[in-house]
CSV table of C-alpha atoms in Angstrom, one decimal:
chain,number,residue,atom,x,y,z
A,246,MET,CA,-25.8,25.8,17.6
A,247,THR,CA,-24.5,26.1,14.1
A,248,ALA,CA,-22.3,23.2,12.8
A,249,SER,CA,-19.1,24.2,11.0
A,250,PHE,CA,-17.4,22.2,8.3
A,251,ALA,CA,-13.6,22.4,8.2
A,252,LEU,CA,-11.2,21.7,5.3
A,253,PRO,CA,-8.6,19.0,5.8
A,254,PHE,CA,-5.7,20.0,8.1
A,255,LEU,CA,-2.3,18.8,9.2
A,256,THR,CA,-2.2,16.0,11.8
A,257,LEU,CA,0.4,14.4,14.0
A,258,PRO,CA,2.6,11.5,12.8
A,259,ASP,CA,2.9,8.5,15.1
A,260,GLU,CA,6.6,9.2,15.9
A,261,VAL,CA,5.7,12.5,17.4
A,262,VAL,CA,3.0,11.0,19.6
A,263,GLY,CA,5.1,8.1,20.9
A,264,PHE,CA,2.2,5.9,21.8
A,265,ARG,CA,3.4,2.7,23.6
A,266,ASP,CA,0.2,0.5,23.3
A,267,TRP,CA,-2.2,-0.2,26.1
A,268,LEU,CA,-1.5,-2.5,29.0
A,269,ILE,CA,-4.5,-4.3,30.6
A,270,GLY,CA,-5.2,-6.5,33.5
A,271,ASP,CA,-6.5,-6.8,37.0
A,272,PRO,CA,-6.1,-3.9,39.4
A,273,GLU,CA,-3.0,-4.2,41.6
A,274,GLU,CA,-1.7,-7.0,39.5
A,275,PRO,CA,0.9,-7.1,36.7
A,276,LEU,CA,-0.5,-5.8,33.4
A,277,PHE,CA,0.0,-7.3,29.9
A,278,HIS,CA,-0.3,-5.9,26.4
A,279,ILE,CA,-3.8,-5.5,25.1
A,280,SER,CA,-5.0,-8.0,22.4
A,281,ARG,CA,-8.1,-8.7,20.5
A,282,GLN,CA,-9.5,-11.0,23.2
A,283,LEU,CA,-9.4,-10.9,27.0
A,284,ASP,CA,-9.8,-14.5,28.3
A,285,ALA,CA,-11.5,-15.5,31.5
A,286,TRP,CA,-13.3,-12.3,32.0
A,287,ASP,CA,-16.6,-12.1,33.9
A,288,TYR,CA,-18.9,-9.5,35.3
A,289,ALA,CA,-17.2,-9.5,38.7
A,290,ARG,CA,-13.8,-8.8,37.2
A,291,ASP,CA,-12.7,-5.1,37.2
A,292,LEU,CA,-9.9,-4.1,34.9
A,293,GLN,CA,-7.1,-1.6,34.8
A,294,LEU,CA,-5.7,0.2,31.7
A,295,ASP,CA,-2.3,1.8,31.5
A,296,THR,CA,-0.3,3.5,28.7
A,297,ARG,CA,2.5,6.0,28.2
A,298,LEU,CA,3.0,8.7,25.5
A,299,ASP,CA,6.5,10.1,24.6
A,300,LEU,CA,4.7,13.2,23.2
A,301,ASP,CA,7.1,15.7,21.7
A,302,LEU,CA,5.4,19.0,21.9
A,303,THR,CA,8.1,20.9,20.0
A,304,ALA,CA,8.0,18.4,17.1
A,305,ALA,CA,4.1,18.5,17.3
A,306,ALA,CA,4.2,22.3,16.8
A,307,ALA,CA,6.5,21.9,13.8
A,308,SER,CA,4.3,19.1,12.3
A,309,LEU,CA,1.2,21.3,12.6
A,310,GLN,CA,3.0,24.5,11.6
A,311,ILE,CA,1.7,26.2,14.7
A,312,PRO,CA,4.0,28.4,16.9
A,313,ALA,CA,5.0,26.3,20.0
A,314,ASN,CA,3.9,29.0,22.4
A,315,GLN,CA,0.4,28.9,21.0
A,316,LEU,CA,0.0,25.1,20.9
A,317,LYS,CA,-2.1,23.3,23.6
A,318,LEU,CA,-3.0,19.7,23.1
A,319,ALA,CA,-5.7,17.7,24.8
A,320,VAL,CA,-5.0,13.9,25.3
A,321,VAL,CA,-8.5,12.3,25.6
A,322,VAL,CA,-9.4,8.7,26.4
A,323,ALA,CA,-12.9,7.4,26.0
A,324,ILE,CA,-14.1,3.8,26.6
A,325,GLY,CA,-17.2,2.0,25.4
A,326,SER,CA,-18.8,-1.3,25.8
A,327,GLY,CA,-21.8,-3.3,24.6
A,328,THR,CA,-22.7,-6.5,22.7
A,329,GLY,CA,-22.2,-6.5,19.0
A,330,ARG,CA,-19.1,-5.5,17.1
A,331,PHE,CA,-19.5,-1.9,18.1
A,332,ALA,CA,-19.8,-0.2,21.5
A,333,ARG,CA,-23.3,1.1,22.2
A,334,ARG,CA,-22.1,3.8,24.5
A,335,MET,CA,-18.9,5.9,24.9
A,336,GLU,CA,-17.7,7.6,28.1
A,337,ARG,CA,-14.8,10.0,28.4
A,338,VAL,CA,-12.7,8.8,31.3
A,339,CYS,CA,-9.5,10.9,31.0
A,340,THR,CA,-8.5,14.3,29.7
A,341,LYS,CA,-5.0,15.8,30.1
A,342,VAL,CA,-4.0,19.2,28.6
A,343,ILE,CA,-0.4,19.6,27.5
A,344,CYS,CA,0.8,23.2,27.1
A,345,ALA,CA,4.5,22.8,27.7
A,346,PRO,CA,7.2,20.2,26.7
A,347,LEU,CA,7.1,17.1,28.8
A,348,ASP,CA,10.1,16.2,31.0
A,349,ALA,CA,9.0,12.5,31.1
A,350,PRO,CA,6.6,10.2,29.3
A,351,LEU,CA,3.0,11.1,29.9
A,352,GLY,CA,1.4,8.3,32.0
A,353,ILE,CA,-2.3,7.4,31.6
A,354,ARG,CA,-3.8,4.9,34.1
A,355,PHE,CA,-7.4,4.3,35.1
A,356,PRO,CA,-9.7,1.6,36.4
A,357,VAL,CA,-12.6,0.1,34.4
A,358,ASP,CA,-15.7,-0.9,36.5
A,359,SER,CA,-16.9,-4.4,35.4
A,360,ARG,CA,-20.5,-3.2,36.0
A,361,ASN,CA,-20.1,-1.0,32.9
A,362,LEU,CA,-18.9,-3.8,30.6
A,363,SER,CA,-20.5,-6.3,28.3
A,364,GLY,CA,-19.4,-8.0,25.2
A,365,ARG,CA,-16.6,-5.7,24.1
A,366,LEU,CA,-14.3,-3.1,25.5
A,367,LEU,CA,-13.5,-0.3,23.1
A,368,VAL,CA,-10.7,2.1,24.0
A,369,ARG,CA,-10.2,5.3,22.0
A,370,LEU,CA,-7.2,7.5,22.5
A,371,GLU,CA,-7.2,10.9,20.8
A,372,ILE,CA,-5.1,14.0,20.7
A,373,LEU,CA,-7.2,17.1,20.0
A,374,LEU,CA,-6.4,20.8,19.7
A,375,ALA,CA,-7.2,22.1,23.2
A,376,GLU,CA,-7.7,25.8,22.2
A,377,ASP,CA,-8.3,27.8,19.1
A,378,VAL,CA,-5.2,29.2,17.5
A,379,ALA,CA,-4.6,32.3,15.4
A,380,PRO,CA,-4.7,31.7,11.7
A,381,GLY,CA,-1.3,30.6,10.4
A,382,ALA,CA,-0.3,28.2,7.6
A,383,ASP,CA,-3.1,27.3,5.2
A,384,LEU,CA,-3.3,23.7,6.4
A,385,SER,CA,-2.7,24.3,10.1
A,386,PRO,CA,-5.6,23.2,12.4
A,387,ARG,CA,-7.3,26.2,14.1
A,388,LEU,CA,-10.4,25.1,15.9
A,389,ALA,CA,-10.4,23.6,19.4
A,390,GLY,CA,-11.5,20.0,19.3
A,391,SER,CA,-9.8,19.3,15.9
A,392,ARG,CA,-8.7,15.7,16.0
A,393,LEU,CA,-5.0,15.5,15.3
A,394,TRP,CA,-4.3,11.8,16.0
A,395,SER,CA,-6.2,8.8,17.2
A,396,ASP,CA,-5.9,5.1,18.1
A,397,THR,CA,-8.6,2.5,18.7
A,398,SER,CA,-8.4,-0.8,20.5
A,399,ASN,CA,-11.4,-3.2,20.4
A,400,VAL,CA,-11.3,-6.1,22.8
A,401,HIS,CA,-13.6,-9.1,22.9
A,402,LEU,CA,-14.4,-9.9,26.5
A,403,GLU,CA,-14.8,-13.7,26.8
A,404,ASP,CA,-18.1,-14.6,28.4
A,405,GLY,CA,-19.1,-11.0,28.2
A,406,GLY,CA,-22.2,-11.6,26.0
A,407,ASP,CA,-22.9,-12.2,22.3
A,408,THR,CA,-20.4,-10.2,20.3
A,409,ARG,CA,-21.4,-11.5,16.9
A,410,PHE,CA,-23.0,-9.3,14.3
A,411,PRO,CA,-25.8,-11.1,12.4
A,412,LEU,CA,-23.7,-12.3,9.5
A,413,GLU,CA,-24.0,-15.1,7.0
A,414,VAL,CA,-21.6,-16.2,4.2
A,415,LEU,CA,-23.3,-17.7,1.2
A,416,SER,CA,-23.1,-17.8,-2.6
A,417,PHE,CA,-24.9,-14.9,-4.1
A,418,HIS,CA,-25.1,-16.7,-7.5
A,419,ARG,CA,-27.3,-19.3,-5.8
A,420,ALA,CA,-29.1,-17.1,-3.3
A,421,PHE,CA,-29.8,-14.1,-5.5
A,422,PRO,CA,-29.7,-15.3,-9.1
A,423,GLY,CA,-30.5,-12.5,-11.6
A,424,GLN,CA,-30.9,-9.9,-8.8
A,425,ARG,CA,-29.0,-6.6,-8.6
A,426,GLN,CA,-26.9,-7.8,-5.6
A,427,GLU,CA,-25.8,-11.0,-7.3
A,428,THR,CA,-22.2,-9.9,-7.9
A,429,ALA,CA,-21.9,-7.5,-4.9
A,430,PRO,CA,-19.2,-8.4,-2.3
A,431,TRP,CA,-21.7,-8.0,0.5
A,432,TYR,CA,-25.3,-7.2,1.0
A,433,PHE,CA,-26.9,-5.6,4.1
A,434,HIS,CA,-30.6,-6.4,4.6
A,435,TRP,CA,-32.5,-3.9,6.7
A,436,ARG,CA,-36.0,-2.5,6.3
A,437,PRO,CA,-36.2,0.9,8.1
A,438,GLY,CA,-39.1,0.8,10.6
A,439,SER,CA,-39.5,0.9,14.3
A,440,MET,CA,-36.6,2.3,16.2
A,441,GLN,CA,-37.6,0.1,19.2
A,442,ALA,CA,-37.2,-3.1,17.3
A,443,ASP,CA,-34.5,-5.6,18.4
A,444,PHE,CA,-31.3,-4.8,16.6
A,445,THR,CA,-30.0,-8.4,16.0
A,446,GLY,CA,-33.5,-9.5,14.9
A,447,SER,CA,-33.9,-6.6,12.4
A,448,VAL,CA,-30.7,-6.8,10.4
A,449,ARG,CA,-28.7,-9.4,8.5
A,450,LEU,CA,-25.4,-9.0,6.7
A,451,TYR,CA,-24.6,-11.4,3.8
A,452,VAL,CA,-21.0,-11.8,2.6
A,453,ASN,CA,-20.7,-13.2,-0.9
A,454,ALA,CA,-18.9,-16.6,-0.8
A,455,ASP,CA,-18.3,-16.3,-4.6
A,456,HIS,CA,-15.6,-13.7,-3.7
A,457,GLU,CA,-13.2,-16.2,-2.2
A,458,ALA,CA,-10.4,-13.7,-1.2
A,459,LEU,CA,-13.0,-11.5,0.6
A,460,THR,CA,-14.5,-14.5,2.4
A,461,GLN,CA,-11.1,-15.5,3.6
A,462,ARG,CA,-10.3,-12.1,5.0
A,463,VAL,CA,-13.7,-12.0,6.8
A,464,SER,CA,-13.2,-15.4,8.3
A,465,GLU,CA,-9.7,-14.4,9.5
A,466,GLY,CA,-11.1,-11.2,11.1
A,467,ASP,CA,-9.0,-8.9,8.9
A,468,PRO,CA,-9.6,-5.5,10.6
A,469,VAL,CA,-9.5,-3.4,7.5
A,470,THR,CA,-11.9,-5.6,5.7
A,471,LEU,CA,-14.3,-5.6,8.6
A,472,GLN,CA,-14.0,-1.9,9.0
A,473,ALA,CA,-15.0,-1.4,5.3
A,474,ILE,CA,-18.0,-3.7,5.6
A,475,LEU,CA,-19.3,-2.6,8.9
A,476,GLY,CA,-18.6,1.0,8.1
A,477,ASP,CA,-20.9,0.6,5.1
A,478,VAL,CA,-23.6,-0.9,7.4
A,479,MET,CA,-23.2,2.1,9.7
A,480,VAL,CA,-23.6,4.6,6.8
A,481,GLN,CA,-26.7,2.9,5.5
A,482,MET,CA,-28.5,2.7,8.9
A,483,CYS,CA,-27.4,6.2,10.1
A,484,ARG,CA,-28.5,7.8,6.8
A,485,GLY,CA,-31.8,6.0,6.9
A,486,VAL,CA,-32.5,7.3,10.4
A,487,LEU,CA,-31.3,10.8,9.9
A,488,GLU,CA,-33.4,11.2,6.7
A,489,ASP,CA,-36.6,10.2,8.6
A,490,ASP,CA,-37.9,13.0,10.8
A,491,GLU,CA,-39.8,10.7,13.2
A,492,ALA,CA,-36.9,8.2,13.6
A,493,ARG,CA,-34.4,11.0,14.1
A,494,GLU,CA,-36.5,12.3,17.1
A,495,ALA,CA,-37.1,8.8,18.5
A,496,ILE,CA,-33.5,7.4,18.8
A,497,SER,CA,-32.7,9.3,22.0
A,498,ASP,CA,-35.4,7.4,23.9
A,499,CYS,CA,-34.8,3.8,22.7
A,500,GLU,CA,-33.9,1.0,25.0
A,501,GLU,CA,-30.5,-0.7,24.8
A,502,GLY,CA,-30.4,-3.5,22.2
A,503,SER,CA,-32.8,-1.7,19.9
A,504,VAL,CA,-32.2,-0.4,16.4
A,505,GLY,CA,-32.5,3.2,17.7
A,506,SER,CA,-30.1,2.7,20.5
A,507,GLN,CA,-27.5,1.1,18.2
A,508,VAL,CA,-27.7,4.0,15.7
A,509,ALA,CA,-27.6,6.6,18.5
A,510,GLY,CA,-24.5,5.0,19.8
A,511,TRP,CA,-22.8,5.1,16.4
A,512,LEU,CA,-23.7,8.7,15.9
A,513,GLU,CA,-22.3,9.7,19.4
A,514,MET,CA,-19.1,7.8,18.7
A,515,SER,CA,-18.6,9.4,15.3
A,516,PHE,CA,-19.9,12.9,16.0
A,517,PRO,CA,-19.4,13.4,19.8
A,518,GLY,CA,-21.4,16.3,21.2
A,519,MET,CA,-23.5,16.9,18.0
A,520,LYS,CA,-27.3,16.6,18.0
A,521,PRO,CA,-29.0,14.5,15.3
A,522,ASP,CA,-30.2,17.6,13.4
A,523,GLU,CA,-26.7,18.9,13.3
A,524,ILE,CA,-25.3,15.6,12.1
A,525,ARG,CA,-28.0,15.6,9.4
A,526,GLY,CA,-26.8,19.1,8.3
A,527,LEU,CA,-23.2,17.7,8.0
A,528,MET,CA,-24.5,14.7,6.1
A,529,THR,CA,-26.2,17.0,3.6
A,530,ALA,CA,-23.5,19.6,3.3
A,531,THR,CA,-20.4,17.3,3.2
A,532,PRO,CA,-21.5,13.7,2.6
A,533,GLY,CA,-17.9,12.6,2.1
A,534,ALA,CA,-16.9,13.8,5.6
A,535,PHE,CA,-20.0,12.2,7.0
A,536,HIS,CA,-19.2,8.8,5.5
A,537,ALA,CA,-15.6,9.0,6.4
A,538,ALA,CA,-16.4,9.7,10.1
A,539,LEU,CA,-18.6,6.7,10.3
A,540,HIS,CA,-16.0,4.5,8.6
A,541,ALA,CA,-13.4,5.7,11.0
A,542,SER,CA,-15.6,4.7,14.0
A,543,ALA,CA,-15.9,1.2,12.6
A,544,ASP,CA,-12.2,0.7,13.2
A,545,MET,CA,-11.8,-2.7,14.8
A,546,GLY,CA,-8.2,-2.2,15.9
A,547,ALA,CA,-5.1,-4.0,14.6
A,548,SER,CA,-4.9,-7.8,14.2
A,549,GLU,CA,-2.7,-9.7,16.6
């Protein structure tokens, strides 16, 4: 399989998609709007997710500059779970293909088995181009699978395991006087080695307390700040693994909770369906696109 690298293309604005936010709760019970934390959850509690899209296919065709009779959209939902700030696995749970204007809002509803949950529930809703389209306007998407719109919700499941990334806030002037990282806003410590090593025991993220505004945003859980920091962590670790031939081969066989398992999960989230060698090719050919994809996967969702 040969990886292809596409130029930027037109995408769908929020008002065309008409996403109404997720509702979550117990099956057969009233649902409530999803938030950053789900209280009183335990491993015996199954969940239900529900949303609606007022998707305007005619307006979508105009936004993408694609003839309406050629446009087919795939609405895809994937969920993930795992301890840590990031899901360690993702599973596609729903795909609906839209090829004609809708007469009513598109409803999406599905159960979530508690046996597949721990720590966090990540819900990713995407709209993709369902089929290749003939060349048209210069910036129109053409290839099936092109991501036209996405939304990510990341929910902390109370009592669902340790969701904390190994993080420490300290003064870099005191901790690293005269060293290169002294004035850096954050510093990620990781020595590439065994892919089977325990993830939380192998890494440490330091945030510079001397940058007071940054420290405040981190302590408040500002999603954009966390996305920037944790996206940088993902880039460092994924690059380190992809550039090492042995590590690149080993990650598919690593146990859950290991460095290799975590990196493999990030790569699958960011580059679904691609093999490590293909992702390495993208990293080499278009490093900016590689970095941006990882940062996009670090999306923590909006603050409440």
